[in-house]
Coordinates of C-alpha atoms in Angstrom, one line a residue:
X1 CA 37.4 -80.8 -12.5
X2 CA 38.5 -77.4 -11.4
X3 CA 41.7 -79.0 -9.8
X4 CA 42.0 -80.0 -13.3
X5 CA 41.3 -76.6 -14.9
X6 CA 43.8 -74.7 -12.4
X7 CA 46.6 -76.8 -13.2
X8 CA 46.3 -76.5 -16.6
X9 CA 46.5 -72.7 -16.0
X10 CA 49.9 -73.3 -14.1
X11 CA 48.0 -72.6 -10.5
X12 CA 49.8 -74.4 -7.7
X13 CA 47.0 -76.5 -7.0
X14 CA 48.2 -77.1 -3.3
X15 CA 47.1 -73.1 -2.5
X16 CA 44.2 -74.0 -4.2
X17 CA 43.2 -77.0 -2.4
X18 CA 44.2 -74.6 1.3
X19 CA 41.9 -71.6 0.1
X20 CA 39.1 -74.1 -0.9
X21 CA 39.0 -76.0 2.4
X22 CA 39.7 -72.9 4.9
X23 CA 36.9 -72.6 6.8
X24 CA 36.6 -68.6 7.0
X25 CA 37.2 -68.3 3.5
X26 CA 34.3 -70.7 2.2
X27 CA 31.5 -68.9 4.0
X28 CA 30.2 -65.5 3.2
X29 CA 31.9 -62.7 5.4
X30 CA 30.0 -59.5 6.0
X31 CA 31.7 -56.6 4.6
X32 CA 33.8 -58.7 2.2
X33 CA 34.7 -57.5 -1.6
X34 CA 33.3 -60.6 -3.2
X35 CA 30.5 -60.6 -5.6
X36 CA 32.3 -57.4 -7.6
X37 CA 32.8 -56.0 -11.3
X38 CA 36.1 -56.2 -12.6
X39 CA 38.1 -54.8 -15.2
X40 CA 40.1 -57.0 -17.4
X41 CA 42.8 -55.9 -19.2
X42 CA 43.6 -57.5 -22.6
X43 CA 47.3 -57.6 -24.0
X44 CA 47.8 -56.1 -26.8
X45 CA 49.7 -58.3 -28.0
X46 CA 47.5 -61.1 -28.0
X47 CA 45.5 -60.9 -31.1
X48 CA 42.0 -60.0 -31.7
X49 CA 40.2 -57.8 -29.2
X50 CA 36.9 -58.3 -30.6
X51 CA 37.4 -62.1 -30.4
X52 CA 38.3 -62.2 -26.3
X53 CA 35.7 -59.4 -25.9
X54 CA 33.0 -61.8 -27.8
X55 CA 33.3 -64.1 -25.7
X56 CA 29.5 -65.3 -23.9
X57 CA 31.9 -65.9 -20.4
X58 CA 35.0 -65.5 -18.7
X59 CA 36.8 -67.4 -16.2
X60 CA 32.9 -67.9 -15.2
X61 CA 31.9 -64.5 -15.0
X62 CA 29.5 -62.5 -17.9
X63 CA 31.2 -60.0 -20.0
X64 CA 28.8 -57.4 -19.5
X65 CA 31.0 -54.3 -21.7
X66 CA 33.7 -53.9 -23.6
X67 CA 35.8 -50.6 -24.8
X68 CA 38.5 -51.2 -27.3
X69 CA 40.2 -48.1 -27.3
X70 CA 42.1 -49.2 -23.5
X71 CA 41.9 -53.1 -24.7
X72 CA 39.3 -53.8 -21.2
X73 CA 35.9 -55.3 -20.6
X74 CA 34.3 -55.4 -18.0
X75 CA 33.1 -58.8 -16.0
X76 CA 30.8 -59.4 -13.6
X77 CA 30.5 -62.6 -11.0
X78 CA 28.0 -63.6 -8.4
X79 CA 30.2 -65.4 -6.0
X80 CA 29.3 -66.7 -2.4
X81 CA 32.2 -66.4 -1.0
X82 CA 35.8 -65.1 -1.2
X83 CA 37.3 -68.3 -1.9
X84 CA 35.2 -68.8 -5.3
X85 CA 36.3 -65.4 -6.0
X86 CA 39.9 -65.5 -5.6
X87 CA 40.1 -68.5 -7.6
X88 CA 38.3 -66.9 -10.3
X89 CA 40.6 -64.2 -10.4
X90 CA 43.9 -66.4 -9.8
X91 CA 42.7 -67.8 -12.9
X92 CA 42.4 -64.4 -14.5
X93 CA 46.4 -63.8 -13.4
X94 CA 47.1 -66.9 -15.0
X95 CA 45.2 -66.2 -18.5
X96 CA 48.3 -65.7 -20.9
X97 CA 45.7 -62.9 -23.0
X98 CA 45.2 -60.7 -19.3
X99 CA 47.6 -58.2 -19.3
X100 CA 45.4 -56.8 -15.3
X101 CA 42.5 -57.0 -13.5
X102 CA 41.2 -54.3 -11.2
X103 CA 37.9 -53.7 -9.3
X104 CA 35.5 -51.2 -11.2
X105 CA 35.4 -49.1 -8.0
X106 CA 33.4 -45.8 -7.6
X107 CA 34.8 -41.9 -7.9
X108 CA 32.6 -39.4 -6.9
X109 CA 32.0 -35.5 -7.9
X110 CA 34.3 -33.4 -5.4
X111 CA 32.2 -30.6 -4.4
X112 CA 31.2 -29.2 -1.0
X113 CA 27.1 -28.0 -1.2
X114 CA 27.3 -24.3 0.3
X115 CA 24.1 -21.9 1.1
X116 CA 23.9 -19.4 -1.8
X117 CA 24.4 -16.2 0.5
X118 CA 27.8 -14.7 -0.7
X119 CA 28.6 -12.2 -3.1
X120 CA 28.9 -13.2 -6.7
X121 CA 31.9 -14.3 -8.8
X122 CA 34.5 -12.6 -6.7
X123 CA 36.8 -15.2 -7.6
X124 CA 36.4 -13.7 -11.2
X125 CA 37.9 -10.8 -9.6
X126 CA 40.8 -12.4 -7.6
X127 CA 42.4 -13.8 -10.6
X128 CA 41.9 -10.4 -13.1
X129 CA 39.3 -11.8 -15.4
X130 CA 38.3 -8.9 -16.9
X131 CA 41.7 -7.6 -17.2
X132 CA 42.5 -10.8 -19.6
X133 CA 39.4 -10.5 -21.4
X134 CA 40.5 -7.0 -22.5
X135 CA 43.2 -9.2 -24.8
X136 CA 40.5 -11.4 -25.5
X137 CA 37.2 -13.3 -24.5
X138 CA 37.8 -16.5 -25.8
X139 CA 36.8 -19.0 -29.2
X140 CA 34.6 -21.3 -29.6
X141 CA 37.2 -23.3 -31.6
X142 CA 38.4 -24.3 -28.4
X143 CA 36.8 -27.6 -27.1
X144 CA 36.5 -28.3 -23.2
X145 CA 35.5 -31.6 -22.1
X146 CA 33.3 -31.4 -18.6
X147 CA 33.6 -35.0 -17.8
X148 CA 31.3 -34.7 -14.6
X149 CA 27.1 -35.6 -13.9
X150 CA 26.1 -34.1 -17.1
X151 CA 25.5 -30.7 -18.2
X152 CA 22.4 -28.5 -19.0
X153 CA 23.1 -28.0 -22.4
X154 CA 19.8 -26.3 -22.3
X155 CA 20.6 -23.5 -19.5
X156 CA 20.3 -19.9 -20.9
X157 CA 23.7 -19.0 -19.7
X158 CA 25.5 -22.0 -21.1
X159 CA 23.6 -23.1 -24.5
X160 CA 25.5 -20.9 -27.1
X161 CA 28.6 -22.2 -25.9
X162 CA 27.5 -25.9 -26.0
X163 CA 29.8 -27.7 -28.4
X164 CA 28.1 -29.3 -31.6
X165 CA 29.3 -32.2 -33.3
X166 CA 28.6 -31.2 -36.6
X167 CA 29.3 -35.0 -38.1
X168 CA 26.3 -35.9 -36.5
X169 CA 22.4 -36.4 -37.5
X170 CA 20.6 -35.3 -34.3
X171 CA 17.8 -37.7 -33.5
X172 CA 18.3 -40.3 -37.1
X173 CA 19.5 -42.9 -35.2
X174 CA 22.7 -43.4 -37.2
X175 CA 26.4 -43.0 -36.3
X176 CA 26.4 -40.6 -39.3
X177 CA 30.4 -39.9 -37.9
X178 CA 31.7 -43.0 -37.8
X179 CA 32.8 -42.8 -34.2
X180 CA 31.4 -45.5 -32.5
X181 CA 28.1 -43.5 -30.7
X182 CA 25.0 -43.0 -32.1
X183 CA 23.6 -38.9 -32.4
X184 CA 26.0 -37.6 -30.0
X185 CA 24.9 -34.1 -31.6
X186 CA 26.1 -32.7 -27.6
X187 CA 28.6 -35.2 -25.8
X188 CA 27.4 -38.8 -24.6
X189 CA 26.2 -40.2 -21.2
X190 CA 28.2 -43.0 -20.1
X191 CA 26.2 -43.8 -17.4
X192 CA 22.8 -44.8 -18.8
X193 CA 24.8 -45.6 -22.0
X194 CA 22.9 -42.8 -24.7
X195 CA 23.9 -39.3 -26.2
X196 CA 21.5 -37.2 -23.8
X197 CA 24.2 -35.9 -21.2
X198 CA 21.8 -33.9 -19.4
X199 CA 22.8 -33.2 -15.7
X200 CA 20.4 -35.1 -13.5
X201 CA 19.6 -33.4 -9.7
X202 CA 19.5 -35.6 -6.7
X203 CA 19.7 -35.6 -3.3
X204 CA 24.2 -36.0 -3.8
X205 CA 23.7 -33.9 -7.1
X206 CA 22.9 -30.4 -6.8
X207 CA 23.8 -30.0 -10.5
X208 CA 27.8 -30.2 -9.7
X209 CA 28.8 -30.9 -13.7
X210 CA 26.2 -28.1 -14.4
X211 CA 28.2 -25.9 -12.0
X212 CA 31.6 -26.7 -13.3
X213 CA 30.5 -25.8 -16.9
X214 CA 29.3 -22.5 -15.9
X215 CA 32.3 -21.7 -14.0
X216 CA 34.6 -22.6 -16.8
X217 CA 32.2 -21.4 -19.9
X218 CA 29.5 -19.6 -18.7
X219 CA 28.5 -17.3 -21.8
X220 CA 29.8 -13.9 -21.3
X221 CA 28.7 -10.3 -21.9
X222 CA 25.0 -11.5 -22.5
X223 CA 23.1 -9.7 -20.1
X224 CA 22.4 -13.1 -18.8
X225 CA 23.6 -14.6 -15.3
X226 CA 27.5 -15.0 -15.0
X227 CA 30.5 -15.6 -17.3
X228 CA 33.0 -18.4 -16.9
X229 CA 36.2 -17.8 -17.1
X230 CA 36.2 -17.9 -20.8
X231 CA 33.6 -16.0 -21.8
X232 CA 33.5 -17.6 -25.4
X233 CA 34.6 -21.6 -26.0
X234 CA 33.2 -24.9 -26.7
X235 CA 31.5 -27.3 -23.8
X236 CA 32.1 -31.1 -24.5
X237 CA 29.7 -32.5 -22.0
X238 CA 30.5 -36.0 -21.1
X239 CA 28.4 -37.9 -18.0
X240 CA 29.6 -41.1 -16.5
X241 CA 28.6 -39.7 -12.9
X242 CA 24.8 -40.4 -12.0
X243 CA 22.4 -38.0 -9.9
X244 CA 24.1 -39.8 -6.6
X245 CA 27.5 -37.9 -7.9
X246 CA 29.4 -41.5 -8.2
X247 CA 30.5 -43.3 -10.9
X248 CA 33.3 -46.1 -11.8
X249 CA 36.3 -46.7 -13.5
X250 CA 35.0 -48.1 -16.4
X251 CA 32.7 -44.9 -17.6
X252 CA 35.5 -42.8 -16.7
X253 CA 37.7 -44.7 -18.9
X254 CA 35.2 -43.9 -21.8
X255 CA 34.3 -40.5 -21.1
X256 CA 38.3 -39.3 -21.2
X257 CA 38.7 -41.6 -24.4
X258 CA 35.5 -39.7 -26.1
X259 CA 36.5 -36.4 -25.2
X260 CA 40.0 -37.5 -26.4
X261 CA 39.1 -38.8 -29.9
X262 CA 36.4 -36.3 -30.0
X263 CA 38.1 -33.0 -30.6
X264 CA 38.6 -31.6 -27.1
X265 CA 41.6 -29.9 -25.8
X266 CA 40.8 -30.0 -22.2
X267 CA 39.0 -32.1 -20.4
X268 CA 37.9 -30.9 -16.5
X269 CA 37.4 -33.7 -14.1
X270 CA 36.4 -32.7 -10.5
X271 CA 35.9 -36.2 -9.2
X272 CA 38.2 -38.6 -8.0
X273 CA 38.7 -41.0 -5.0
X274 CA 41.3 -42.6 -3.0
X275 CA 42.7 -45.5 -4.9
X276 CA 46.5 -46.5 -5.3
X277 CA 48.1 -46.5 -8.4
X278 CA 47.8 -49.9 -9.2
X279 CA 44.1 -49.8 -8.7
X280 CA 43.4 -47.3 -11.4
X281 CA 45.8 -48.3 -13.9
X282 CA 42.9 -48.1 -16.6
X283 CA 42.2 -44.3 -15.8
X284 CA 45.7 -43.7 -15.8
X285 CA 46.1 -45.4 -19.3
X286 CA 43.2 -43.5 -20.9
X287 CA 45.1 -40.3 -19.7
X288 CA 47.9 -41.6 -21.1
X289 CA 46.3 -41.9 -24.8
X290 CA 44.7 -38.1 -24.0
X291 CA 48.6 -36.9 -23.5
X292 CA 49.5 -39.0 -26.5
X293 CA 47.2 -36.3 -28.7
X294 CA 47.8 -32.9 -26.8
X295 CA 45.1 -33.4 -24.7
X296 CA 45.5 -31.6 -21.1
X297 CA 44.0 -33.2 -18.3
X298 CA 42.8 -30.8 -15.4
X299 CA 42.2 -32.5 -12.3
X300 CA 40.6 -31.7 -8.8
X301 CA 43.1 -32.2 -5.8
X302 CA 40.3 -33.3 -3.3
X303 CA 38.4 -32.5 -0.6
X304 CA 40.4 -34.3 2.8
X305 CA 42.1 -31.5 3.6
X306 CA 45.4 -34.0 3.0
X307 CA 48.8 -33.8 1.7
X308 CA 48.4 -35.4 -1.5
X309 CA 52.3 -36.2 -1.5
X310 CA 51.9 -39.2 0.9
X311 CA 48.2 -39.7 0.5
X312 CA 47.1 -42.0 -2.9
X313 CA 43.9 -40.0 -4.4
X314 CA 43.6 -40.2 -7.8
X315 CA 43.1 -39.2 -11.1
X316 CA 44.7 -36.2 -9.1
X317 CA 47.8 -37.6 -8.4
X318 CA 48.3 -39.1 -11.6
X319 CA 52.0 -38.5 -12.7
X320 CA 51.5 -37.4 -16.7
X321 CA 53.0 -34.6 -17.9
X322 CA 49.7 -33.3 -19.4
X323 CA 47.8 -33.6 -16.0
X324 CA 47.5 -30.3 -13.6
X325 CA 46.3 -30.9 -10.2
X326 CA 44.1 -27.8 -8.5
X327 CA 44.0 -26.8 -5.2
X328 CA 41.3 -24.6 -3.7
X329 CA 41.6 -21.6 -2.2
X330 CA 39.6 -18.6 -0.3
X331 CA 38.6 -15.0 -0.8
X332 CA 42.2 -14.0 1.4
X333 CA 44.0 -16.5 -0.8
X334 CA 44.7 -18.8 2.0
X335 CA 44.0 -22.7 1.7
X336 CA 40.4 -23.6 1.6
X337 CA 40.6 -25.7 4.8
X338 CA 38.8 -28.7 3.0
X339 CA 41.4 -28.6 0.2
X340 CA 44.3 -30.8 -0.6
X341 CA 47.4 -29.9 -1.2
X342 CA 50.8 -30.9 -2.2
X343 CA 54.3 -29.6 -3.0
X344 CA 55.2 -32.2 -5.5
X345 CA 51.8 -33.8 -6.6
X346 CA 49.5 -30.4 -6.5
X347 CA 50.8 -27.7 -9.1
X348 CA 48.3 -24.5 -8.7
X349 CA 45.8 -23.1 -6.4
X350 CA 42.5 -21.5 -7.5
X351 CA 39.3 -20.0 -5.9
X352 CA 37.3 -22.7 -4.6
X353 CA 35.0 -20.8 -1.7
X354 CA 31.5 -19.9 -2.4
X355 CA 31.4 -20.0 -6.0
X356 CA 28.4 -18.7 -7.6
X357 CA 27.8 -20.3 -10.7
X358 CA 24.5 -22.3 -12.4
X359 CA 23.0 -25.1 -11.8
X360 CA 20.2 -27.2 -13.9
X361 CA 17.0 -25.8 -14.7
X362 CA 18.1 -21.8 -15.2
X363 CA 19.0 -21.8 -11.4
X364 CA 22.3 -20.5 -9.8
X365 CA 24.0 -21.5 -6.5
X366 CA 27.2 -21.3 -4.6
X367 CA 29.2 -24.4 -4.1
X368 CA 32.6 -24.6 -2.7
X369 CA 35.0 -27.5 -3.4
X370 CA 38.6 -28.2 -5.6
X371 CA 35.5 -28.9 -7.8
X372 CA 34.6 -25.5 -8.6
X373 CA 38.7 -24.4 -8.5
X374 CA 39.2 -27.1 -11.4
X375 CA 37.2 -25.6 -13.9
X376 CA 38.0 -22.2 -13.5
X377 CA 41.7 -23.0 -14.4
X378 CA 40.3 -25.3 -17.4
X379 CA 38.7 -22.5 -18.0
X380 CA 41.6 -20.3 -18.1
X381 CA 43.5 -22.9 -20.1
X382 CA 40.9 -22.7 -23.0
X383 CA 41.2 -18.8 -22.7
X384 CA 45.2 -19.5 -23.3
X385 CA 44.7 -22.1 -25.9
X386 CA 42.5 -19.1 -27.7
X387 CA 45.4 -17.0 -28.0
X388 CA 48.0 -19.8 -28.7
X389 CA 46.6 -23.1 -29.7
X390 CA 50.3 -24.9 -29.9
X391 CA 50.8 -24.2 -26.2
X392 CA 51.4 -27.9 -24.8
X393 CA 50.3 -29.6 -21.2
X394 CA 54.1 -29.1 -19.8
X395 CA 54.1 -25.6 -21.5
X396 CA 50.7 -24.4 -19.7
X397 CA 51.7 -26.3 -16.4
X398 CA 54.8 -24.0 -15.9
X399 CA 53.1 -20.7 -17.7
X400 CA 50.1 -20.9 -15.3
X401 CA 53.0 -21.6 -12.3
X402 CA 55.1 -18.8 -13.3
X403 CA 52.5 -16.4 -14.4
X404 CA 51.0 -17.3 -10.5
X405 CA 50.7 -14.8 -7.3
X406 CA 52.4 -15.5 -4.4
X407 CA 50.4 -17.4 -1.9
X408 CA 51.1 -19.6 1.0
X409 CA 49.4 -22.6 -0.1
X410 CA 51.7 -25.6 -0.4
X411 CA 51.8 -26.6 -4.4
X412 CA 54.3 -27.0 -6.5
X413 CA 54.7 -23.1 -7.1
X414 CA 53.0 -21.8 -3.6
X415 CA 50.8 -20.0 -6.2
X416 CA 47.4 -19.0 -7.4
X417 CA 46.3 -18.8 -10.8
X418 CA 46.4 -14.9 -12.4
X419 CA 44.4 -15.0 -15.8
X420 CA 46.0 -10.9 -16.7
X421 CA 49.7 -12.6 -16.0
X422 CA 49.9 -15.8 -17.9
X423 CA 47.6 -14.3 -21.3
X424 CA 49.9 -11.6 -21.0
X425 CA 52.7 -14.2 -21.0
X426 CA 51.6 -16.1 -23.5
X427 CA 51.0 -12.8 -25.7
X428 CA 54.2 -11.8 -25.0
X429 CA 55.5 -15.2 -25.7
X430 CA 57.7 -13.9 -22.3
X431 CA 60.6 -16.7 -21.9
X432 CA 59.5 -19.7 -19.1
X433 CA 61.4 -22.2 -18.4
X434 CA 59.6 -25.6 -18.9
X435 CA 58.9 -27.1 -16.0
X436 CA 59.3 -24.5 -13.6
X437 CA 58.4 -26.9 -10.4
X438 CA 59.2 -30.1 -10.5
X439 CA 59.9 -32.8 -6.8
X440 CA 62.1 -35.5 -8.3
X441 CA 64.5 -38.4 -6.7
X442 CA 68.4 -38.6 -6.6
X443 CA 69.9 -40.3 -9.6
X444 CA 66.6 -39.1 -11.6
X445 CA 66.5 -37.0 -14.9
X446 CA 64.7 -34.7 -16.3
X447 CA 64.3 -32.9 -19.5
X448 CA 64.1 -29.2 -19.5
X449 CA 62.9 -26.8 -22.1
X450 CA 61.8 -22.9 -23.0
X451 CA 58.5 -21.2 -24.1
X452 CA 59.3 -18.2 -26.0
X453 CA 62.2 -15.5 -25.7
X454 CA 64.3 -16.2 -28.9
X455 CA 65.9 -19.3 -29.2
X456 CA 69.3 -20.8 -28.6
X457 CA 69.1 -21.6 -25.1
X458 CA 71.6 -21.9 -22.3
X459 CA 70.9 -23.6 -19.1
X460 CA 72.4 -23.2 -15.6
X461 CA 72.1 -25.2 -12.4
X462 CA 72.5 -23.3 -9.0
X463 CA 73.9 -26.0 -7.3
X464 CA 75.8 -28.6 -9.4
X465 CA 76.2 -30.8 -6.1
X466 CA 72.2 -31.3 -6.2
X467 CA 72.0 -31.7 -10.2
X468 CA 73.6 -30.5 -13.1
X469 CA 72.0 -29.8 -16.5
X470 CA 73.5 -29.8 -20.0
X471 CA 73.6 -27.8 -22.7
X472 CA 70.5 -29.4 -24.2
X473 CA 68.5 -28.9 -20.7
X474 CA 69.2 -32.7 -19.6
X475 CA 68.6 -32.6 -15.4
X476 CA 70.6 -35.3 -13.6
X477 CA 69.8 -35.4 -9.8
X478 CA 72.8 -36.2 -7.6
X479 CA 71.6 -35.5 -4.0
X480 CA 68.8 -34.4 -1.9
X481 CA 67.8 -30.4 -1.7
X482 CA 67.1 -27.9 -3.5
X483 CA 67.9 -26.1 -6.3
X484 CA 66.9 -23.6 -9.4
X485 CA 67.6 -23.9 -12.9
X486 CA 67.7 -20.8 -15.4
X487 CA 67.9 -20.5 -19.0
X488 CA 69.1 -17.7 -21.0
X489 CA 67.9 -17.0 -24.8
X490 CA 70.4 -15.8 -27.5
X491 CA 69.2 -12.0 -26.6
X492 CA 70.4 -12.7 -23.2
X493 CA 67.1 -12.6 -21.3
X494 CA 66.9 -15.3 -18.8
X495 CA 64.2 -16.8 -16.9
X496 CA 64.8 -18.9 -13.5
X497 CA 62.6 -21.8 -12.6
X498 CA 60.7 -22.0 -9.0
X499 CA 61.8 -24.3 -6.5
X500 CA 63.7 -27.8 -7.9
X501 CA 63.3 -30.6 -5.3
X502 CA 65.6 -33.6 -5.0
X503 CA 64.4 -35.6 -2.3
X504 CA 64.4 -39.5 -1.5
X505 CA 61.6 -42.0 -2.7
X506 CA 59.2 -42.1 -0.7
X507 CA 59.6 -39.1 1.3
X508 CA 58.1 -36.1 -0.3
X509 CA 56.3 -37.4 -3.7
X510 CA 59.5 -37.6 -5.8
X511 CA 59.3 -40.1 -9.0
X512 CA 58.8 -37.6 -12.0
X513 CA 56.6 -38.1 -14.8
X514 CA 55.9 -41.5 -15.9
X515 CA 53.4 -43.8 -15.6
X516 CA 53.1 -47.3 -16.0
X517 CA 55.3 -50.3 -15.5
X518 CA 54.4 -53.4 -13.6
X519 CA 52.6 -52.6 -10.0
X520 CA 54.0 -54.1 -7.1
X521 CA 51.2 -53.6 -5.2
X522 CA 47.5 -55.7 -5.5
X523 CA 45.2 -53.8 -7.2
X524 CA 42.3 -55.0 -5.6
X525 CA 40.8 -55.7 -2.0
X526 CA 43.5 -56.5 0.3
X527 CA 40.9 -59.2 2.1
X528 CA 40.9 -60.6 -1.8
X529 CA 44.4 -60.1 -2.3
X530 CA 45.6 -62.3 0.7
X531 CA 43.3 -64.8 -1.0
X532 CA 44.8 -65.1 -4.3
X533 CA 48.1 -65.1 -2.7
X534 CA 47.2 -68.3 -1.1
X535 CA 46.5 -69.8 -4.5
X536 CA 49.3 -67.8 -6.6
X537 CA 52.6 -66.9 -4.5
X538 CA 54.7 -65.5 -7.5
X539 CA 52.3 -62.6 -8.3
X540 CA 54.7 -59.5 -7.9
X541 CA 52.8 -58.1 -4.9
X542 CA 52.6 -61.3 -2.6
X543 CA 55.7 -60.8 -1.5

C-alpha cells in the first residue's frame, strides 16, 4: 500500500524500497532529527487555504496550527525512525499544493546576563540623547513592536508608553476588531496562544523583552527610573519567546505578521539563531510582507563574536531592504568582543555593554548583548519616525549610516549610531544619498536614490571601471573593488556615499537585496536530507 501511495505521488519507488530496507535507517539513531514539527508551505496558487489547512491529517502527521497570512501550518509526526520520516516528507515534496517544508526550529533571546555594578545609561550619553531630545522627545503616534519574551506592560517606567489597541474590548471576550485575536487590548502572546504578553522570568529569562522595551521606550522625564531612547512612543508587545528565552519559527512568523497588520512601524527583534537561508524561508517571507507596508525590521547581529558575512545567522542576515542589522559596541566605542559583525551583512553599531535598563516587577539591571544595542537604534528610529513619519527602511538605513561616528567596528559604515546627527539630518532634511553602504557582486545592479536637498539629482561614479550609474541612479557593477557614488541636487550640494563594494559571490557577502527564489540548499537536517535524497534525486539540493 505505501508503494502504491508513493508512486502515485511520482516517488521513484526504487529509493523508496533502498531507504525502507537500509538497516541504519530503519532503527532509531540517537541524536537524529526525526520525530520533529514542520512547517508546510501552501502555494498560493492552489486554491483554498482554509480547505488544505482543515484538513484532520497530512501525509500522516496532525495539523496542529495554521496561519493564513504566510499560507503555512504547522504538522507534527511521531516517527520511529528516519526512514518513516523521510518518506513522509518526500511525500510532502511531492504534494503538487506544497510550495516548502522546513523544521519549526528554535531562536533564542540574544542577550548576555551581566552583574548590575556599572554606572547608568552611559550609552544614553555616547550617542547625544539629550542633545536630540532638545528637538524633540518623541510621540506616541509612533508604534514599536518588541517582538521578544513579553513585556511588563505593568512596570512604572514603561506603562504610559504601552500601546493600546483602542478597537479592542479588554476582557469581553470578543474580537471587537476584527483582526483575528481575541482582547488584545496590549499585544498578544504567541507562545501560550492568548492576549496577556506579560514578560515571564526564568532561570534563561531575566526579563530580556522587559529590558529591550525599556531601553528603547522607557518613559522619560518622569522622575521615575530611566528613559529609553525615545522618551515618548508607543510599545507593541508581542511574545512568542517563553521564560527559557527560545522560541520557533512558527510564533515568530506570527508575532512579525501581528505587529505588521497591527499598526507598528518598527518591530525590534533581539533573537535569532544560526539557520541558512533556506531553513527560515517562512521568517524571511513574513519580513517580506512587513517591507511590503513600510514596516522596518531591526535585528540583533548576535552574540558569536563572528563575521556574519560568511557565517548564516538569521533573521539578522536577512537580505530586505527594510531590515537593519546591529552590532554591539562598548563604552570606548570599540567592538563588544561577543558581538558580530560584518561589512556587508551588519549596517550599524550601537552600545551594547552594561546597559542599565528594567526588568519585570519594577526592578532594573544591566545586561549586555546586540540585544540591548537593537533596541536602542529601534528606539532611535521611532524618535526619527516622530519627526518625519514618510522616512522609509532604505531612507533610515543610510541616514542612521551617514549621520554615524567614526568607529573601527567592521559594518557596513564602520559607524556607531549618533541620535544629535541623524534628527538633525532628518530636520534638516540634509541631502543623503540612498544607500550609502552597500557589498554587491559584479554584473549586479542597484538602484540609487536621495533624501532631501532639492531635487533634480545628478549622480557620479568614482570609478566607471568598477560600476557606472546613470542619470536616474541605476548602479551596474562591472568588476571587483571599490568605489563611491555622489549625487548632486539642482542647488549644487552634493552628498558622497560611504564605501561601495564589488566583490565576487561568495567571498565577502555580496548578493544585494532580494530575497527569495528557489533554495538550492535542504532546508532541513542534513542526516534527513541525505534520506529523502535516497527516495527523491531530482529535489534541487540533492545534487
Amino acid at each position: 500500500m505505501r508503494t502504491k501511495a508513493f508512486q502515485s505521488l511520482g516517488i521513484k519507488v526504487g529509493y523508496l524500497n533502498r531507504i525502507l530496507t537500509a538497516g541504519i535507517l530503519t532503527t532509531s539513531v540517537a541524536g537524529s532529527a526525526f520525530g520533529a514539527s514542520y512547517i508546510v508551505k501552501v502555494k498560493e496558487n492552489r486554491g483554498n487555504f482554509q480547505a488544505f489547512a482543515s484538513q484532520k491529517s497530512l501525509a500522516g502527521g496532525s495539523i496542529v496550527d495554521q496561519h493564513e497570512n504566510g499560507n503555512i501550518v504547522l504538522v507534527n509526526f511521531d516517527h520511529k525512525s528516519i526512514a518513516d520520516e523521510a518518506a513522509t516528507l518526500a511525500s510532502l515534496y511531492a504534494n503538487p499544493d506544497v510550495e516548502y517544508v522546513v523544521e519549526n526550529r528554535k531562536v533564542h533571546a540574544l542577550a548576555m546576563p551581566n552583574d548590575p555594578d556599572t554606572s547608568k545609561q552611559w550609552s544614553l550619553a555616547k550617542v547625544k540623547a539629550s542633545e536630540a531630545w532638545s528637538k524633540g522627545v518623541g510621540s506616541r503616534s509612533v508604534v514599536v513592536a518588541v517582538i521578544d519574551t513579553g513585556v511588563d506592560y505593568k512596570h512604572p517606567d514603561i506603562a504610559a508608553n504601552i500601546w493600546t489597541n483602542s478597537k479592542e474590548i479588554a476582557g469581553n471576550g470578543v474580537d471587537d476588531d476584527k483582526n483575528g485575536y481575541v482582547d488584545d487590548v496590549n499585544g498578544f502572546d504567541f507562545n501560550k496562544n492568548d492576549a496577556d504578553p506579560m514578560d515571564e522570568v526564568g532561570t534563561q529569562n531575566p526579563g530580556h523583552g522587559t529590558h529591550c522595551a525599556g531601553i528603547m521606550g522607557a518613559v522619560g522625564n518622569n522622575g521615575t527610573g530611566i528613559s529609553g531612547m525615545s522618551q515618548q512612543l508607543s510599545i507593541m508587545p508581542v511574545r512568542f519567546l517563553g521564560a527559557d528565552g527560545s522560541g520557533d519559527l512558527m510564533g515568530a512568523v506570527k508575532s512579525i505578521d501581528y505587529a505588521t497588520n497591527n499598526g507598528a512601524r518598527v518591530i525590534s527583534a533581539s533573537w535569532g539563531g544560526p539557520m541558512s537561508a533556506s531553513q527560515v524561508q517562512p521568517i524571511t517571507e513574513a519580513i517580506s510582507r512587513a517591507n511590503d507596508k513600510g514596516v522596518m525590521f531591526i535585528a540583533a547581529a548576535a552574540n558569536d563574536g563572528k563575521n556574519n558575512d560568511v557565517t548564516e545567522m538569521y533573521p539578522a542576515n536577512t537580505p530586505l531592504p527594510n531590515v537593519i542589522t546591529v552590532a554591539a559596541s562598548t563604552t570606548t566605542d570599540t567592538k563588544a568582543s561577543f558581538s558580530n559583525f560584518g561589512l556587508a551583512k551588519v549596517h550599524v553599531a550601537a552600545p551594547g555593554v552594561d546597559i542599565w535598563s528594567t526588568i519585570p516587577s519594577n526592578q532594573y539591571r544591566n545586561l549586555s548583548g546586540t540585544s540591548m544595542a537593537t533596541p536602542l537604534v529601534s528606539g532611535l528610529v521611532g524618535l526619527m519616525l516622530s519627526h518625519d513619519s514618510t522616512l522609509t527602511g532604505p531612507q533610515t538605513k543610510a541616514l542612521l549610516q551617514a549621520s554615524g561616528t567614526k568607529v573601527a567596528i567592521e559594518t557596513a559604515c564602520e559607524c556607531r549610531v549618533d541620535a544629535e546627527s541623524v534628527v538633525n539630518r532628518v530636520l534638516d532634511r540634509g541631502l543623503t544619498l540612498v544607500p550609502q553602504a552597500i557589498t554587491i557582486n559584479p554584473n549586479q545592479t542597484q538602484q540609487f536614490s536621495a533624501f532631501g536637498g532639492s531635487g533634480g539629482y545628478k549622480f557620479a561614479s568614482s570609478a566607471d571601471s568598477i560600476a557606472t550609474i546613470d542619470d536616474n541612479g541605476l548602479l551596474t557593477a562591472k568588476a571587483t573593488g571599490e568605489l563611491e557614488v555622489t549625487v548632486t541636487d539642482s542647488k549644487g550640494a552634493n552628498n558622497t556615499s560611504l564605501r561601495l563594494r564589488v566583490v565576487e559571490a561568495g567571498s565577502g557577502g555580496g548578493g544585494g537585496g532580494g530575497g527569495g527564489g528557489t533554495p538550492t540548499e535542504c532546508p532541513l537536517d542534513p542526516q534527513m536530507c541525505e534520506a529523502i535524497c535516497q527516495i527523491m534525486p531530482t529535489l534541487p539540493w540533492c545534487n
